[in-house]
């Protein structure tokens, strides 16, 4: 599937087996199953939830959240059950989904975390609206002073005045993702505020690279923009693959993400890839 142009592999293993990091890397390397994120659906573990979802990046590492992938899982389970509301469990917590039977699905991504040790960062920063980090010469850096936040995954957002497409994120991205300040690595975004309710973004995704869309990055951009006073708490995030609607709800600080999904093709994995004893 795809959530907004980015490749999402939804794997249902509720009947048997499991998917390992090694298997995830193998699947990502195959043309028919290549993905940015794999959403692996297992039987519910917590009462009241509809499924347990484990998320893998293309390099086999695990992700805490994937907004675009969550919408794809919601469509799959909604199609099966006929339910328009779902509750999914991930390593980062519970994600509530509404309109699972519609073309535009809304996911409650929970509360953003702004404290340095929650993101996490390697060293304390009292103000995470802009930390000391830059790319390029000291007197004229290409990127500097990113806002940082955790929205299921660690994110750093660099604010620019020019079009994000003008920045060599394919070159800067790997360096920033693996910078020592991010002990768990980070997703890197370059963002330009077009209007108080519209922001253009380009994303280097942790464990996946340049991507057409990243739901958690869209959430990170929206909440950090609002926190810095650059935009309203509800904004359209413009990504290479399309647009997402993000609302940072004042009543409980939860982030609501609304966007589309698309089914590309379906198939069955070889049994040896999902066997219980897989490494």
Tab-separated table of C-alpha atoms in Angstrom, residues 12 16 26 41 53 85 160 163 176 184 207 224 238 257 272 277:
chain	number	residue	atom	x	y	z
A	12	UNK	CA	-0.907	-9.950	8.582
A	16	UNK	CA	0.894	-17.832	12.459
A	26	UNK	CA	14.958	-9.250	2.952
A	41	UNK	CA	-0.235	-7.022	12.323
A	53	UNK	CA	1.269	-3.585	15.243
A	85	UNK	CA	-13.278	3.012	14.743
A	160	UNK	CA	14.199	27.519	6.315
A	163	UNK	CA	12.033	26.070	-0.776
A	176	UNK	CA	22.072	14.283	10.784
A	184	UNK	CA	18.366	6.575	18.926
A	207	UNK	CA	16.080	3.859	8.623
A	224	UNK	CA	6.885	22.509	16.648
A	238	UNK	CA	2.638	19.698	2.090
A	257	UNK	CA	-3.565	13.344	11.531
A	272	UNK	CA	9.504	-19.858	5.698
A	277	UNK	CA	11.443	-20.106	14.603
